[in-house]
CSV table of C-alpha atoms and ligand atoms in Angstrom, one decimal:
chain,number,residue,atom,x,y,z
A,1,MET,CA,-15.6,-5.6,7.0
A,2,LYS,CA,-13.9,-5.1,10.4
A,3,ILE,CA,-12.9,-1.7,11.6
A,4,ILE,CA,-10.2,-1.0,14.2
A,5,ILE,CA,-10.1,2.6,15.5
A,6,THR,CA,-7.1,3.6,17.6
A,7,GLU,CA,-6.9,6.5,20.0
A,8,ASN,CA,-3.7,7.9,18.5
A,9,THR,CA,-1.0,7.4,15.9
A,10,GLU,CA,1.3,5.4,18.2
A,11,ALA,CA,-1.5,2.9,18.8
A,12,PHE,CA,-2.2,2.9,15.0
A,13,ASP,CA,1.4,2.1,14.1
A,14,SER,CA,1.7,-0.7,16.6
A,15,GLU,CA,-1.7,-2.2,15.6
A,16,GLY,CA,-0.5,-2.2,12.0
A,17,ALA,CA,2.8,-3.8,12.9
A,18,LEU,CA,1.2,-6.5,15.0
A,19,PHE,CA,-1.2,-7.3,12.2
A,20,PHE,CA,1.7,-7.6,9.7
A,21,THR,CA,3.7,-9.7,12.1
A,22,ARG,CA,0.8,-12.1,13.0
A,23,GLN,CA,0.3,-12.8,9.3
A,24,VAL,CA,3.9,-14.1,8.8
A,25,LEU,CA,3.7,-16.1,12.1
A,26,LYS,CA,0.4,-17.6,10.8
A,27,LYS,CA,1.6,-18.2,7.3
A,28,PRO,CA,5.4,-18.1,7.0
A,29,ASP,CA,5.3,-18.2,3.2
A,30,THR,CA,3.0,-15.2,2.9
A,31,THR,CA,3.1,-12.9,-0.1
A,32,PHE,CA,2.6,-9.4,1.2
A,33,GLY,CA,1.3,-6.6,-1.1
A,34,ILE,CA,3.0,-3.4,0.0
A,35,ALA,CA,1.8,0.2,-0.2
A,36,THR,CA,4.5,2.8,0.6
A,37,GLY,CA,3.6,6.3,1.8
A,38,ASP,CA,3.8,8.2,5.1
A,39,THR,CA,0.9,6.2,6.6
A,40,THR,CA,2.6,2.9,6.4
A,41,TYR,CA,6.2,3.9,7.1
A,42,ASN,CA,6.1,3.5,10.9
A,43,ILE,CA,4.1,0.3,10.6
A,44,TYR,CA,6.9,-1.3,8.6
A,45,ALA,CA,9.6,0.3,10.9
A,46,LEU,CA,7.9,-1.4,13.9
A,47,ALA,CA,7.4,-4.7,12.1
A,48,ALA,CA,11.2,-4.7,11.4
A,49,ARG,CA,11.8,-4.0,15.1
A,50,LEU,CA,9.5,-6.9,16.0
A,51,HIS,CA,11.5,-9.1,13.6
A,52,LYS,CA,14.7,-8.2,15.5
A,53,GLU,CA,13.3,-8.5,19.0
A,54,LEU,CA,11.3,-11.7,18.5
A,55,ALA,CA,13.3,-13.3,15.7
A,56,VAL,CA,10.2,-13.3,13.4
A,57,ASP,CA,11.2,-15.3,10.3
A,58,TYR,CA,10.7,-13.8,6.9
A,59,SER,CA,12.9,-16.2,5.0
A,60,HIS,CA,9.9,-17.9,3.3
A,61,SER,CA,8.0,-14.6,2.7
A,62,LYS,CA,7.6,-12.5,-0.4
A,63,THR,CA,6.7,-8.9,-1.0
A,64,CYS,CA,5.3,-7.2,-4.1
A,65,ASN,CA,4.8,-3.4,-4.1
A,66,LEU,CA,1.5,-1.9,-5.3
A,67,ASP,CA,3.0,0.8,-7.4
A,68,GLU,CA,6.0,2.9,-8.3
A,69,TYR,CA,6.6,6.4,-9.8
A,70,VAL,CA,7.5,6.4,-13.5
A,71,GLY,CA,11.0,7.9,-14.1
A,72,VAL,CA,12.5,7.3,-10.7
A,73,SER,CA,15.3,5.0,-9.9
A,74,ALA,CA,15.8,2.7,-6.9
A,75,LYS,CA,18.5,5.0,-5.7
A,76,ASP,CA,16.1,8.1,-5.6
A,77,LYS,CA,15.2,8.5,-1.9
A,78,TRP,CA,11.6,9.2,-2.8
A,79,SER,CA,11.1,6.1,-4.9
A,80,CYS,CA,8.9,3.3,-3.4
A,81,ARG,CA,11.8,0.9,-3.9
A,82,PHE,CA,14.2,3.1,-1.9
A,83,ARG,CA,11.7,3.7,0.9
A,84,ILE,CA,10.6,0.1,1.4
A,85,ASP,CA,14.2,-1.2,1.3
A,86,GLU,CA,15.3,1.3,3.9
A,87,VAL,CA,12.4,0.8,6.3
A,88,LEU,CA,11.7,-2.9,6.0
A,89,LEU,CA,13.3,-5.1,3.4
A,90,GLU,CA,16.9,-4.4,4.4
A,91,LYS,CA,16.0,-4.9,8.0
A,92,ILE,CA,14.4,-8.3,7.9
A,93,ASN,CA,15.7,-11.7,6.7
A,94,ILE,CA,13.7,-11.7,3.4
A,95,LYS,CA,15.5,-12.9,0.3
A,96,PRO,CA,16.0,-10.0,-2.1
A,97,GLU,CA,14.8,-12.2,-5.0
A,98,ASN,CA,11.6,-12.6,-3.1
A,99,THR,CA,10.8,-8.9,-3.3
A,100,TYR,CA,9.5,-7.0,-6.2
A,101,VAL,CA,8.8,-3.3,-6.9
A,102,PRO,CA,8.0,-2.2,-10.4
A,103,ASN,CA,11.0,-0.7,-12.2
A,104,GLY,CA,10.3,3.0,-12.5
A,105,LEU,CA,13.0,3.3,-15.2
A,106,CYS,CA,11.7,0.7,-17.5
A,107,ASP,CA,11.6,2.1,-21.0
A,108,PRO,CA,9.0,2.2,-22.3
A,109,PRO,CA,7.2,1.9,-18.9
A,110,GLU,CA,4.4,-0.2,-20.5
A,111,ARG,CA,7.0,-3.1,-20.8
A,112,GLU,CA,7.0,-3.4,-17.0
A,113,LEU,CA,3.3,-4.2,-16.9
A,114,SER,CA,3.6,-7.8,-18.0
A,115,ILE,CA,6.6,-8.3,-15.7
A,116,PHE,CA,4.5,-7.0,-12.8
A,117,LYS,CA,1.6,-9.3,-13.6
A,118,GLU,CA,3.9,-12.4,-14.0
A,119,LYS,CA,5.8,-11.6,-10.8
A,120,ILE,CA,2.6,-11.6,-8.7
A,121,GLU,CA,1.5,-14.9,-10.4
A,122,SER,CA,4.8,-16.5,-9.7
A,123,PHE,CA,4.6,-15.4,-6.1
A,124,GLY,CA,1.2,-17.2,-5.9
A,125,GLY,CA,-1.0,-14.1,-5.6
A,126,ILE,CA,-1.2,-11.7,-2.7
A,127,ASP,CA,-2.2,-13.1,0.7
A,128,LEU,CA,-2.3,-9.8,2.6
A,129,LEU,CA,-2.3,-6.4,0.9
A,130,ILE,CA,-1.4,-3.4,3.1
A,131,LEU,CA,-3.3,-0.7,1.3
A,132,GLY,CA,-3.0,3.1,1.8
A,133,ILE,CA,-5.5,5.6,0.5
A,134,GLY,CA,-5.2,9.1,-0.9
A,135,VAL,CA,-7.1,12.1,0.3
A,136,ASN,CA,-9.2,11.9,-2.9
A,137,GLY,CA,-9.8,8.1,-2.3
A,138,HIS,CA,-7.2,6.8,-4.7
A,139,ILE,CA,-5.7,3.4,-4.1
A,140,GLY,CA,-2.3,2.6,-5.6
A,141,PHE,CA,-2.3,5.1,-8.4
A,142,ASN,CA,-5.9,4.5,-9.3
A,143,GLU,CA,-7.2,8.0,-9.3
A,144,PRO,CA,-10.9,9.0,-9.3
A,145,GLY,CA,-12.5,7.9,-12.6
A,146,THR,CA,-10.5,4.7,-12.9
A,147,LEU,CA,-12.7,1.8,-13.8
A,148,PHE,CA,-13.2,-0.9,-11.1
A,149,ASP,CA,-12.1,-3.6,-13.5
A,150,SER,CA,-8.8,-2.0,-14.4
A,151,GLY,CA,-5.7,-4.2,-14.5
A,152,PHE,CA,-2.0,-3.3,-14.2
A,153,HIS,CA,-1.5,0.1,-16.0
A,154,ILE,CA,0.5,3.3,-16.4
A,155,ALA,CA,-1.7,5.8,-14.5
A,156,PRO,CA,-1.7,9.6,-14.6
A,157,ILE,CA,-1.1,11.1,-11.2
A,158,SER,CA,-3.6,13.8,-10.4
A,159,ALA,CA,-2.7,17.4,-9.5
A,160,GLU,CA,-4.3,16.8,-6.1
A,161,THR,CA,-2.1,13.8,-5.4
A,162,ARG,CA,1.0,15.6,-6.7
A,163,THR,CA,0.2,18.4,-4.2
A,164,ALA,CA,-0.2,15.8,-1.4
A,165,LYS,CA,3.2,14.3,-2.3
A,166,ALA,CA,5.0,17.7,-2.7
A,167,ALA,CA,6.9,17.6,0.6
A,168,LEU,CA,8.5,14.2,-0.3
A,169,PHE,CA,9.7,15.4,-3.7
A,170,GLY,CA,10.5,19.0,-2.8
A,171,GLY,CA,7.6,20.7,-4.7
A,172,PRO,CA,4.5,19.5,-6.6
A,173,GLU,CA,6.2,20.2,-10.0
A,174,LYS,CA,8.9,17.6,-9.1
A,175,VAL,CA,6.3,14.8,-8.5
A,176,PRO,CA,6.2,12.5,-11.5
A,177,LYS,CA,3.2,12.7,-13.6
A,178,PHE,CA,2.7,9.0,-14.0
A,179,GLY,CA,2.8,5.9,-11.9
A,180,ILE,CA,3.0,2.1,-12.6
A,181,SER,CA,0.2,0.6,-10.6
A,182,MET,CA,-1.8,-2.5,-9.9
A,183,GLY,CA,-5.3,-1.9,-11.2
A,184,ILE,CA,-8.4,-2.0,-9.0
A,185,ARG,CA,-9.2,-5.5,-10.2
A,186,ASP,CA,-5.7,-6.7,-9.1
A,187,ILE,CA,-6.1,-5.0,-5.7
A,188,MET,CA,-9.4,-6.8,-5.2
A,189,MET,CA,-7.8,-10.2,-6.0
A,190,ALA,CA,-5.7,-10.0,-2.8
A,191,ARG,CA,-6.9,-12.7,-0.3
A,192,GLU,CA,-7.1,-10.1,2.5
A,193,ILE,CA,-6.8,-6.4,2.6
A,194,LEU,CA,-5.6,-4.2,5.5
A,195,LEU,CA,-6.6,-0.7,4.6
A,196,VAL,CA,-4.8,1.9,6.7
A,197,ALA,CA,-5.5,5.6,7.1
A,198,LYS,CA,-4.7,8.3,9.7
A,199,GLY,CA,-5.5,12.0,10.0
A,200,ARG,CA,-8.5,14.2,9.4
A,201,SER,CA,-7.6,14.6,5.7
A,202,LYS,CA,-8.5,11.0,5.1
A,203,ALA,CA,-11.8,11.0,7.0
A,204,GLU,CA,-14.0,11.7,3.9
A,205,ALA,CA,-12.5,8.9,1.9
A,206,ILE,CA,-13.0,6.5,4.9
A,207,ARG,CA,-16.6,7.6,5.2
A,208,SER,CA,-17.1,6.8,1.5
A,209,ILE,CA,-15.7,3.3,2.0
A,210,VAL,CA,-17.8,2.5,5.0
A,211,HIS,CA,-21.1,4.2,4.2
A,212,GLY,CA,-20.9,4.4,0.4
A,213,PRO,CA,-22.0,5.0,-2.3
A,214,MET,CA,-19.7,2.8,-4.3
A,215,THR,CA,-18.5,5.0,-7.1
A,216,THR,CA,-15.5,5.3,-9.4
A,217,ASP,CA,-15.3,9.0,-8.1
A,218,VAL,CA,-13.8,7.5,-4.9
A,219,PRO,CA,-11.9,4.4,-6.1
A,220,ALA,CA,-11.4,3.1,-2.6
A,221,SER,CA,-15.2,2.8,-2.2
A,222,VAL,CA,-15.0,-0.5,-4.0
A,223,VAL,CA,-13.1,-2.3,-1.3
A,224,ARG,CA,-16.2,-2.5,0.9
A,225,VAL,CA,-17.3,-5.5,-1.2
A,226,HIS,CA,-14.0,-7.3,-0.5
A,227,PRO,CA,-14.9,-10.4,1.6
A,228,ASN,CA,-11.8,-10.1,3.8
A,229,LEU,CA,-11.3,-6.5,4.6
A,230,VAL,CA,-9.9,-4.9,7.8
A,231,ILE,CA,-9.8,-1.1,8.1
A,232,LEU,CA,-7.3,0.3,10.5
A,233,ILE,CA,-7.8,4.0,11.3
A,234,ASP,CA,-7.0,6.5,13.9
A,235,LYS,CA,-9.7,8.6,15.6
A,236,ASP,CA,-9.3,11.5,13.2
A,237,ALA,CA,-9.7,9.4,10.1
A,238,ALA,CA,-12.8,7.9,11.8
A,239,SER,CA,-14.3,11.2,12.6
A,240,LEU,CA,-16.9,11.2,9.8
A,241,LEU,CA,-18.2,7.7,10.5
A,242,GLN,CA,-21.8,7.4,11.8
A,243,LYS,CA,-22.0,6.4,15.4
A,244,ASN,CA,-24.4,3.6,16.2
B,301,GLP,C1,0.3,7.3,-3.0
B,301,GLP,C2,0.6,5.9,-3.4
B,301,GLP,C3,-0.2,4.9,-2.6
B,301,GLP,C4,-0.3,5.4,-1.1
B,301,GLP,C5,-1.1,6.6,-1.0
B,301,GLP,C6,-1.2,7.2,0.4
B,301,GLP,O1,-0.1,8.1,-4.1
B,301,GLP,N1,0.5,5.6,-4.7
B,301,GLP,O2,0.2,3.6,-2.7
B,301,GLP,O3,-0.8,4.4,-0.3
B,301,GLP,O4,-0.6,7.6,-1.9
B,301,GLP,O5,0.0,7.8,0.8
B,301,GLP,P1,0.3,8.5,2.2
B,301,GLP,O6,0.2,7.3,3.2
B,301,GLP,O7,1.6,9.1,2.1
B,301,GLP,O8,-0.9,9.4,2.4
């Protein structure tokens, strides 16, 4: 596990964007796994800027989102599809057919699960997964209590997570109650993980990843066994780490 701690959020965003960009320069046909959320938003915005300024080529790359809210359409501005299109995918030269976000309107939602699985397989698996984390240590929509060997599933979104997402949706009651998500097993299959977190509210979850114990109460604690894990955090998210 490698840990990068930045002084402030500006440095955090630019470290994240450089990491993302270096990956496509190193392996032009990279399949990226994509978490959306406030933490990653500026990282993608800066990566899109680097694409423009340095002519970074994404024409051979693919992206696959980690999750989507059930019941939202790609036109809803709070959907993962809308946000990732707006901040990244419409700004780089990636082919639309090489991008995938689970369809939040699939009816029944369970039907989307096999499509999700097949899409990742057809993309050759995930080379680099950009992974956010919830205040309660959730990853994707794998909330506390989710088994470490869970696969793609429809996941209940906890009250705590709905409160954390209230601003985006205009109130906790407007946040969908279910998400379509990669399971923890699928997350762990990524060849490399860049886990990103900023702010004091994420410090306890980061402490659990770095110092343990590994427990399904904090789903993210499992990533510490991943053989190729980089944790990018700002000083506040690092504030509960032991100094040595
Ligand atoms: C959500 C998403 C995750 C995201 C996480 C953190 O619930 N399902 O994919 O990474 O929360 O979001 P934020 O960065 O907005 O704190």
